[in-house]
């Protein structure tokens, strides 16, 4: 088990280790569902329960990374158990769920897109948009949520077609778990993809992050999210590219800004000349003879 937790060593898959992994899978599900039978599952949760759930999430992440396809037979159970913790009041638990969602999507994009994408994306957007209470010791989930949104969209890229699963304006099949005692699933046909329907909301969220200020810890994840979105969506991002570039330049000159602009120029080549011209103009303003503020956010390129 310790080998699974070692980030620098990939464990050998032997008969013995497979047996151990089966035991671990059952232990993980028991850890996730430890409070499922209680009428008020989270309010009465103890520190021990929180530690068990947190440990289960961490081990699940390691197993997804190092056991190849071993988790696939239990993929639905693991996804259901993980997403059941999205409403947990403990920020530390929700933080690990945020980090785990893109990894689950990357393991099996097709199944994840049909069954869990809608709920997962809504959870990440809500987590990125909701400020954490200003108290000592409170975990701020928003930076990780911004990063996870970009990683999730990127993970939903189909390896064969290169298109984003759920990112088209075409009818899309969704499998939804039934509520109540009946259980099971219902199949629905939506008019367009889940990601396609939320693109406006996602890019508005990125805009808010880019306008948060150079000292805000959300800025860097927002830039990385923007780069991942453009890489995954390509031409689908065109309606938002112009405003996105303006917001990126206003954020201030950083390594993450250069990386985001590089991604846009690489995956949307039509914008390369525009980006190069903007960079040239902004750089000339910074190193020119005029004594001006070197922060891109203080400059209006339309004045020059």
XYZ file of C-alpha atoms in Angstrom:
304
model
C 0.000 0.000 0.000
C 2.888 2.347 0.791
C 4.198 1.818 -2.724
C 0.899 3.076 -4.128
C 1.351 6.262 -2.146
C 4.924 6.777 -3.372
C 4.723 9.302 -6.210
C 8.112 8.233 -7.557
C 7.506 4.505 -7.883
C 5.018 2.571 -10.014
C 4.078 -0.703 -8.268
C 4.361 -3.994 -10.116
C 0.987 -5.597 -10.795
C 1.292 -9.116 -9.411
C -1.275 -11.633 -8.230
C -0.588 -10.655 -4.637
C -0.846 -6.929 -5.287
C -4.074 -7.476 -7.250
C -5.534 -9.247 -4.213
C -4.469 -6.340 -2.039
C -6.044 -3.898 -4.492
C -9.368 -5.757 -4.381
C -9.335 -5.456 -0.599
C -8.422 -1.771 -0.906
C -11.311 -1.176 -3.341
C -13.788 -2.571 -0.840
C -12.169 -0.552 1.941
C -12.423 2.603 -0.158
C -16.132 2.123 -0.778
C -16.710 1.425 2.898
C -14.809 4.601 3.764
C -16.882 6.678 1.348
C -20.179 5.202 2.506
C -19.366 5.119 6.193
C -22.139 7.593 7.045
C -24.605 6.726 4.285
C -27.043 5.031 6.659
C -27.375 8.011 8.980
C -30.350 10.346 8.655
C -28.083 13.395 8.978
C -24.879 11.989 7.489
C -22.449 14.901 7.768
C -23.643 16.896 10.782
C -22.749 14.102 13.170
C -19.465 13.269 11.417
C -16.460 12.845 13.685
C -12.817 13.687 13.058
C -12.215 9.983 12.535
C -14.850 9.824 9.791
C -13.383 12.871 8.079
C -9.910 11.324 8.195
C -11.246 8.049 6.760
C -13.015 9.794 3.889
C -10.020 12.017 3.180
C -7.718 8.997 3.142
C -10.081 7.129 0.811
C -10.011 10.025 -1.657
C -6.203 10.204 -1.576
C -5.794 6.460 -2.114
C -8.346 6.503 -4.955
C -6.259 9.155 -6.692
C -3.127 7.020 -6.342
C -4.864 3.907 -7.628
C -6.193 5.758 -10.665
C -2.657 6.912 -11.408
C -0.779 3.644 -10.873
C -3.060 0.627 -11.387
C -3.872 1.213 -15.049
C -7.309 -0.303 -15.871
C -7.757 -2.160 -12.594
C -10.322 0.394 -11.343
C -12.557 0.186 -14.423
C -14.789 -2.700 -13.188
C -15.620 -0.584 -10.104
C -15.609 2.739 -11.962
C -19.323 3.479 -11.523
C -19.248 2.668 -7.809
C -16.162 4.821 -7.227
C -17.607 7.785 -9.185
C -20.930 7.561 -7.332
C -19.189 7.370 -3.960
C -16.842 10.277 -4.735
C -19.578 12.573 -6.057
C -21.722 11.803 -3.009
C -19.168 13.849 -1.060
C -19.702 17.030 -3.096
C -22.159 18.249 -0.468
C -19.883 17.486 2.465
C -19.544 20.602 4.651
C -15.841 19.905 5.275
C -13.750 22.061 2.870
C -10.849 19.591 2.984
C -13.091 16.760 1.738
C -14.575 18.910 -1.046
C -11.070 20.028 -2.039
C -9.982 16.425 -2.656
C -13.189 15.761 -4.607
C -12.378 18.804 -6.781
C -8.896 17.437 -7.481
C -10.170 13.915 -8.134
C -12.914 14.757 -10.657
C -10.583 15.397 -13.662
C -8.645 12.206 -12.892
C -11.824 10.139 -12.920
C -12.833 11.742 -16.226
C -9.409 11.040 -17.709
C -9.633 7.355 -16.813
C -12.857 6.721 -18.772
C -14.099 9.840 -20.637
C -16.987 8.166 -22.470
C -18.700 6.705 -19.412
C -17.924 9.768 -17.327
C -19.377 12.075 -19.965
C -22.683 10.182 -20.140
C -23.199 9.661 -16.410
C -21.228 12.086 -14.282
C -20.152 15.103 -16.344
C -23.251 17.195 -15.685
C -23.082 16.917 -11.913
C -19.283 17.185 -11.771
C -19.078 20.300 -13.928
C -21.842 22.011 -11.947
C -19.986 21.202 -8.720
C -16.684 22.622 -10.023
C -18.321 25.808 -11.326
C -20.080 26.352 -8.019
C -16.847 25.707 -6.101
C -14.913 28.198 -8.253
C -17.610 30.863 -7.965
C -18.246 30.624 -4.216
C -15.817 32.564 -1.967
C -14.666 30.739 1.136
C -15.418 32.281 4.552
C -12.598 34.539 5.747
C -11.511 32.571 8.800
C -8.213 31.229 10.020
C -7.683 27.647 8.897
C -10.431 27.647 6.257
C -9.338 26.008 3.004
C -9.966 28.089 -0.139
C -11.217 25.675 -2.797
C -11.518 28.228 -5.611
C -7.935 28.034 -7.024
C -8.118 24.238 -7.277
C -11.617 24.462 -8.783
C -10.372 26.774 -11.561
C -7.548 24.355 -12.317
C -9.907 21.358 -12.235
C -12.377 22.939 -14.682
C -9.676 23.318 -17.331
C -8.331 19.825 -16.646
C -11.836 18.323 -16.833
C -12.613 19.890 -20.225
C -9.230 18.733 -21.483
C -9.811 15.219 -20.112
C -13.095 14.972 -22.028
C -11.298 15.156 -25.384
C -12.035 12.033 -27.436
C -8.750 10.416 -28.516
C -10.165 9.232 -31.851
C -12.044 12.274 -33.109
C -10.195 14.967 -31.177
C -13.557 16.517 -30.229
C -14.631 17.364 -26.697
C -17.239 14.916 -25.389
C -20.288 16.984 -24.509
C -18.845 20.021 -26.265
C -20.922 19.946 -29.440
C -24.196 21.641 -30.342
C -25.619 18.225 -31.182
C -28.086 15.943 -29.349
C -26.246 14.202 -26.522
C -27.146 11.092 -24.515
C -27.190 11.499 -20.732
C -27.651 8.691 -18.208
C -29.172 10.020 -14.977
C -29.451 8.154 -11.700
C -33.016 7.903 -10.424
C -33.959 9.351 -7.081
C -35.946 7.495 -4.481
C -36.326 3.815 -3.751
C -36.608 2.660 -7.363
C -32.916 3.136 -8.095
C -31.429 2.468 -11.505
C -30.872 4.970 -14.306
C -32.884 6.835 -16.911
C -31.592 7.748 -20.353
C -32.253 11.251 -21.693
C -31.408 12.963 -24.965
C -30.410 16.595 -24.469
C -30.523 19.113 -27.325
C -26.804 19.889 -27.040
C -23.724 18.849 -25.094
C -23.317 19.551 -21.388
C -20.062 21.467 -21.836
C -21.454 23.374 -24.834
C -24.396 24.594 -22.746
C -22.079 25.881 -20.015
C -19.365 27.528 -22.143
C -20.702 31.030 -21.520
C -20.791 30.426 -17.772
C -17.292 28.920 -17.781
C -15.692 31.773 -19.716
C -17.486 34.321 -17.510
C -15.969 32.570 -14.520
C -12.514 32.715 -16.122
C -13.020 36.431 -16.809
C -13.842 36.972 -13.147
C -10.670 35.136 -12.150
C -8.506 37.146 -14.556
C -9.903 40.378 -13.120
C -9.229 39.336 -9.535
C -5.910 41.208 -9.367
C -2.228 40.282 -9.537
C -2.021 39.546 -5.799
C -5.030 37.226 -5.780
C -4.250 33.502 -5.673
C -7.019 32.832 -8.216
C -5.206 34.624 -11.075
C -2.654 31.906 -11.883
C -5.212 29.032 -11.894
C -7.536 31.175 -14.043
C -4.758 31.645 -16.627
C -4.019 27.912 -16.639
C -7.731 27.181 -16.963
C -7.943 29.535 -19.955
C -5.011 27.770 -21.635
C -6.577 24.321 -21.109
C -9.958 25.509 -22.382
C -8.477 26.856 -25.611
C -6.388 23.709 -26.096
C -9.431 21.462 -25.694
C -12.045 23.537 -27.517
C -9.967 24.963 -30.401
C -12.367 26.689 -32.838
C -15.284 26.291 -30.422
C -13.586 28.905 -28.240
C -13.500 31.503 -31.029
C -16.571 33.480 -29.831
C -14.801 34.081 -26.512
C -11.197 34.517 -27.679
C -11.188 38.285 -28.261
C -12.466 39.146 -24.789
C -10.249 36.448 -23.286
C -7.092 37.943 -24.822
C -8.007 41.426 -23.565
C -8.583 40.112 -20.047
C -5.322 38.148 -20.125
C -3.296 41.236 -21.062
C -4.946 43.253 -18.307
C -3.919 40.632 -15.739
C -0.228 41.633 -15.768
C 2.948 40.122 -17.216
C 3.697 36.697 -15.699
C 4.973 33.308 -16.826
C 1.415 31.962 -16.672
C 0.243 34.810 -18.935
C 2.883 33.928 -21.534
C 1.887 30.242 -21.332
C -1.789 31.098 -21.810
C -1.027 33.287 -24.828
C 1.202 30.570 -26.268
C -1.650 28.051 -25.978
C -4.041 30.402 -27.759
C -1.544 31.067 -30.555
C -0.849 27.344 -30.941
C -4.387 26.012 -30.941
C -6.124 29.002 -32.552
C -3.510 30.078 -35.139
C -5.740 32.873 -36.458
C -4.962 34.803 -33.274
C -1.170 34.500 -33.485
C -0.543 37.787 -35.329
C -2.937 39.620 -33.018
C -1.144 38.283 -29.939
C 2.291 39.141 -31.357
C 1.200 42.712 -32.129
C -0.285 43.159 -28.662
C 2.865 41.823 -27.020
C 5.044 44.125 -29.114
C 2.957 47.179 -28.251
C 2.754 46.356 -24.561
C 6.507 45.654 -24.366
C 7.355 48.910 -26.128
C 5.225 50.793 -23.609
C 7.087 49.176 -20.719
C 10.651 49.716 -22.008
C 9.946 52.996 -23.828
C 11.207 56.418 -22.715
C 7.873 57.374 -21.113
C 7.640 56.774 -17.413
C 4.470 54.731 -17.152
C 3.091 52.008 -14.938
C 4.334 48.659 -16.256
C 1.168 46.816 -15.266
C -0.848 45.771 -18.319
C -3.997 46.352 -16.290
C -3.301 50.115 -16.250
C -2.988 50.377 -20.031
C -5.688 50.856 -22.625
C -4.271 49.766 -25.970
C -6.936 51.751 -27.829
C -5.230 54.986 -26.753
C -2.118 54.311 -28.831
